[in-house]
XYZ file of C-alpha atoms in Angstrom:
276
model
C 37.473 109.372 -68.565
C 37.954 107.214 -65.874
C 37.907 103.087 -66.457
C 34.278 101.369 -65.285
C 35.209 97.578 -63.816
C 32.989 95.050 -65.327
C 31.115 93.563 -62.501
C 31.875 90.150 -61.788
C 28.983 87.934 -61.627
C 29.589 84.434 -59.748
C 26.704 81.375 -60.658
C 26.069 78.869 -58.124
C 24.218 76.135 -59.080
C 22.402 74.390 -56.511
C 22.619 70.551 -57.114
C 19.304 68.976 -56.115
C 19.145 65.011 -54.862
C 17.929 63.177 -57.568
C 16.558 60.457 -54.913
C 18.269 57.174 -54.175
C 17.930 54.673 -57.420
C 18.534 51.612 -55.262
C 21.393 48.953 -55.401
C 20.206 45.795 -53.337
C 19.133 43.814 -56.053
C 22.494 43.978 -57.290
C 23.629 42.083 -53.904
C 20.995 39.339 -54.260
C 21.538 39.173 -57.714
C 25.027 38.665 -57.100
C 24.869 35.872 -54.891
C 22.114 34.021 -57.419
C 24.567 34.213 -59.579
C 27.049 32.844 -57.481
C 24.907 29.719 -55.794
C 23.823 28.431 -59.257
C 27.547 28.372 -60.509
C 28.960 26.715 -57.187
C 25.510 24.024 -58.199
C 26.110 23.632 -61.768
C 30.212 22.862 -60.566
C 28.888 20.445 -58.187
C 26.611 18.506 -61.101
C 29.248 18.732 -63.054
C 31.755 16.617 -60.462
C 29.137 14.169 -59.118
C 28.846 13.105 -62.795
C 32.619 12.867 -64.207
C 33.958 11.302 -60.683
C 34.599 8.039 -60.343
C 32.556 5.548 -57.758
C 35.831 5.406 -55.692
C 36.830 8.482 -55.545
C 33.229 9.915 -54.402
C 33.485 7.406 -51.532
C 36.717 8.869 -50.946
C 35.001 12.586 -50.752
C 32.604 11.188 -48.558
C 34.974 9.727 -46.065
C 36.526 13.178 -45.956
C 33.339 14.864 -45.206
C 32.349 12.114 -42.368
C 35.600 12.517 -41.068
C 37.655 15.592 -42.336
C 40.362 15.912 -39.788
C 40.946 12.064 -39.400
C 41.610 11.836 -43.123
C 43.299 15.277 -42.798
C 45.807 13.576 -40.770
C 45.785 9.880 -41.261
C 45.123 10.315 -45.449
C 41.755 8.380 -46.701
C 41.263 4.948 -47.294
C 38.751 5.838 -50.175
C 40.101 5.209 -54.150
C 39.654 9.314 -54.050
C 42.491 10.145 -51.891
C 45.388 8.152 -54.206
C 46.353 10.873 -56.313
C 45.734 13.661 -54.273
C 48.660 16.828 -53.542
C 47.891 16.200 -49.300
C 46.474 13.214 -47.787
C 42.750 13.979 -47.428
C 42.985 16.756 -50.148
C 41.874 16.749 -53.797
C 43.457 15.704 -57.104
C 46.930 16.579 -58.230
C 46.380 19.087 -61.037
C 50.007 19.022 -62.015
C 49.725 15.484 -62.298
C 50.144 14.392 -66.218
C 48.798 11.352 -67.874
C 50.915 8.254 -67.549
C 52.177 9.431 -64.308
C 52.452 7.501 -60.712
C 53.478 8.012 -57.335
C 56.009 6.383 -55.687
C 53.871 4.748 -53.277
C 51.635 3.725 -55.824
C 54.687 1.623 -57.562
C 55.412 0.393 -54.087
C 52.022 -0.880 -53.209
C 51.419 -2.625 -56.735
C 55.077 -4.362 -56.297
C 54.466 -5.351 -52.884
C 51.132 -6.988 -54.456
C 53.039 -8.495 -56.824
C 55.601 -10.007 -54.974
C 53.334 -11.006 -52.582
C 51.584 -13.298 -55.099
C 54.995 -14.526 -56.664
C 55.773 -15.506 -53.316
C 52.837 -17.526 -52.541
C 53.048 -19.062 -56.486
C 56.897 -20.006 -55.564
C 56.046 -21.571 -52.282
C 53.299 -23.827 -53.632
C 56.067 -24.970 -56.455
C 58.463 -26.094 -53.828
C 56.139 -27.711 -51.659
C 55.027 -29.630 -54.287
C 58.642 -30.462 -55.784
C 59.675 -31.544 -52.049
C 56.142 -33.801 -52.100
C 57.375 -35.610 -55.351
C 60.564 -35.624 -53.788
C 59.319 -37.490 -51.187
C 57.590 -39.767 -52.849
C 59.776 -40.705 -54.416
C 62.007 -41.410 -51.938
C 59.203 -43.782 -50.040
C 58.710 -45.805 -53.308
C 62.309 -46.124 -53.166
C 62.599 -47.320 -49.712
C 59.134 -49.571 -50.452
C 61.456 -51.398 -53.336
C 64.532 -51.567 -50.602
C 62.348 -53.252 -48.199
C 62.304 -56.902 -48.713
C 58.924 -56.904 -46.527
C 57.142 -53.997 -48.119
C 57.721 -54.441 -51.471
C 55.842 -58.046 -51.345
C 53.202 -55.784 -50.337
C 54.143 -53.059 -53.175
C 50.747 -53.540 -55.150
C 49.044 -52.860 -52.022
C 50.358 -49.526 -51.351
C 48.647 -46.364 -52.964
C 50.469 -43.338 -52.924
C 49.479 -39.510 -53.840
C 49.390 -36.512 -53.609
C 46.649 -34.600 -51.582
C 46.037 -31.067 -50.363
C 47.349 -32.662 -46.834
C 50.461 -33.861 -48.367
C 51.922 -37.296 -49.374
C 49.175 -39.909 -48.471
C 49.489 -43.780 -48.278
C 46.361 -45.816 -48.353
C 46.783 -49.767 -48.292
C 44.661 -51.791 -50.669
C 44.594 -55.069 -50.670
C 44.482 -57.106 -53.907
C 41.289 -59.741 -52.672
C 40.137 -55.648 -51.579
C 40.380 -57.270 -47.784
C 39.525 -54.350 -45.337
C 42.099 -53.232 -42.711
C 39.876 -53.479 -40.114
C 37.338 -56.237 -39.172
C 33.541 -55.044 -39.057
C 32.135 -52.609 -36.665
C 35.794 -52.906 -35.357
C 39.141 -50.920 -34.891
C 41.024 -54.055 -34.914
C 43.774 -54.405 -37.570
C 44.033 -57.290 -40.059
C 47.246 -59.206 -39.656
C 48.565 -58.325 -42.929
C 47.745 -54.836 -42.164
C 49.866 -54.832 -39.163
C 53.380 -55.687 -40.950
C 52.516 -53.410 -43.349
C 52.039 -50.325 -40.811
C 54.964 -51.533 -38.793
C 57.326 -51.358 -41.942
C 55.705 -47.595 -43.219
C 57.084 -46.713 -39.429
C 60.243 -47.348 -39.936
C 60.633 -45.566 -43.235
C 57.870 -42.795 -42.131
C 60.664 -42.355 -38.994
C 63.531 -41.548 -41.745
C 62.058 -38.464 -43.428
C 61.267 -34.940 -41.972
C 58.082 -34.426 -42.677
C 55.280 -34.830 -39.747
C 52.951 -37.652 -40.374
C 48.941 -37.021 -40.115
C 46.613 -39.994 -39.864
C 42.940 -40.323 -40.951
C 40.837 -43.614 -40.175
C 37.675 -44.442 -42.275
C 34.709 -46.599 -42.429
C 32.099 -47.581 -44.966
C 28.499 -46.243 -45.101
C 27.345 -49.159 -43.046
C 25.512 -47.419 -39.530
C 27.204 -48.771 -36.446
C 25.032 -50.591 -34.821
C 25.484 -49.351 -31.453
C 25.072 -46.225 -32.320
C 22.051 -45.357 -29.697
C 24.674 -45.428 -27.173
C 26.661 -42.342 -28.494
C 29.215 -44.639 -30.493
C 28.949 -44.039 -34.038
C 31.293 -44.373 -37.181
C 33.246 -41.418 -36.449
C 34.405 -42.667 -32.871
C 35.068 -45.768 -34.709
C 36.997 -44.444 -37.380
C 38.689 -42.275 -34.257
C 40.065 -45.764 -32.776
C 41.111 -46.981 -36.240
C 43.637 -44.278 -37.121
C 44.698 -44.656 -33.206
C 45.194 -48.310 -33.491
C 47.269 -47.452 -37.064
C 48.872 -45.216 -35.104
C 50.160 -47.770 -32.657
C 51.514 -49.973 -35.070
C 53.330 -47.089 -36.809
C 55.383 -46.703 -33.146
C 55.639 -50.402 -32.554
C 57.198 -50.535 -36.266
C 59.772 -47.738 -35.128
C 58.114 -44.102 -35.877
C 59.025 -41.696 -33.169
C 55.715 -40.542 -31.598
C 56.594 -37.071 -31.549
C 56.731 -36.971 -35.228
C 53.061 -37.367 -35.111
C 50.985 -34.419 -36.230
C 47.828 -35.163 -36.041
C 44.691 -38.330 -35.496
C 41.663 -37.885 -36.669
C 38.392 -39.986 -37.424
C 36.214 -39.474 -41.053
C 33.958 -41.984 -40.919
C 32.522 -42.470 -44.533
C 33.273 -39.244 -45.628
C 35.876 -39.853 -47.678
C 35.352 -43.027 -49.285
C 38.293 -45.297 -50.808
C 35.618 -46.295 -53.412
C 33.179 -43.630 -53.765
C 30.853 -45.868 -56.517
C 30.465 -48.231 -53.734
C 30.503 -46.694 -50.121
C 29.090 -49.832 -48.350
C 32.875 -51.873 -50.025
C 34.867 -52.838 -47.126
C 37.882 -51.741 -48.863
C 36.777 -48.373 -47.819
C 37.086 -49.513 -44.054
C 41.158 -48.290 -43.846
C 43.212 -45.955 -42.102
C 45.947 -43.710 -44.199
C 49.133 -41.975 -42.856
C 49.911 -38.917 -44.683
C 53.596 -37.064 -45.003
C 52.487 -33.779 -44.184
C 53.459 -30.608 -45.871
């Protein structure tokens, strides 16, 4: 009997297009997605960053490759990785940069300098006044005149103002001519005014009276201008050195001797100063 092959049979299935489901929406979607996360990062920076350091982003923006290069000068850019560049993540609590430590000592040394400097100024002023009162009680001349002589301690330095005890003026009325008295006084200062270091500054003064020639341009600060230079001469005559003369200058009633009273005539004076 002879052996019948089984016919093979072969299937082909025939896969038909379904049609296209679309994936677009899936793009736009996507980049929703992606906009509201980079808006709800920027809310949440604008409101846990400091004034400063938003001033400091801004400054970047304005000028990015300026601060890129240069570093900014906003609050922002101090604890940044790169000058210009955002905060230092690796950065812990506590920490500082060196040229954080550097700026806040120069600060500080800066104002202990300053605090220092004032001290000795004001120790060499004491010192120097006391060395006048000294030289005042050396002085056979001066220190008949001791009670007369005011001395303190201004912003300008070591000042001596003469009083005298009847409160006579130095100068006559409406004039820059000295009193006698006031003249041997002056003289003597120069001499001791010559011995110290300091630069001497000298102010003239009037009372509240109104010169009376004042319609020709001549009022009580010219006057008070001609009394410190008339001092001022009697200070050389007396021995100063001219050159040790700083400055002259006229005040007119602006600083009064007796401020309850600025019409006194005590207030008509001029005062040499020791200057800082």
């Amino acid at each position: 009997m002879s052996e019948q092959k089984a016919p093979i049979i072969v299937k082909r299935i025939k896969k038909v297009a379904g049609g296209h489901h679309g994936g677009a929406w899936k793009i736009a979607y996507a980049d929703f997605v992606t906009a509201m996360m980079a808006f709800f990062l920027l809310m949440w920076l604008l409101g846990s960053t400091a004034k400063g350091d938003l001033n400091g982003i801004a400054e970047y923006f304005k000028t990015p490759l300026k601060v890129a290069m240069q570093g900014g000068s906003g609050s922002g850019d101090s604890s940044s990785v790169i000058k210009g560049g955002g905060t230092d993540l690796s950065r812990k609590s506590g920490q500082v940069k060196k040229g954080e430590t550097v700026n806040e000592r120069k600060s500080y040394n800066l104002e202990a300098a300053k605090a220092e400097l004032e001290r000795l100024e004001a120790a060499k002023l004491k010192l120097l006044k006391g060395r006048l009162e000294a030289e005042i009680d050396a002085n056979p001349t001066l220190k008949q005149f001791k009670r007369q002589l005011l001395l303190d301690i201004t912003t300008e330095g070591l000042r001596i103002q003469i009083v005298d005890e009847q409160n006579r003026p130095m100068f006559k009325l409406a004039g820059a001519e000295l009193q006698p008295y006031t003249k041997i006084i002056l003289r003597e200062i120069g001499k001791v005014l010559n011995d110290v270091q300091n630069r001497v500054s000298l102010s003239g003064h009037t009372d509240a009276t109104p010169y009376s020639n004042a319609g020709r341009g001549y009022s009580n600060w010219e006057l008070s201008a001609d009394r410190a230079n008339a001092s001022r001469r009697e200070l050389v005559v007396g021995g100063m050195d001219e050159k040790k003369m700083l400055r002259v200058v006229g005040l007119a009633s602006s600083v009064a001797f007796n401020q309850a009273e600025p019409f006194d005539p005590v207030n008509r004076r001029a005062a040499p100063s020791g200057a800082k």
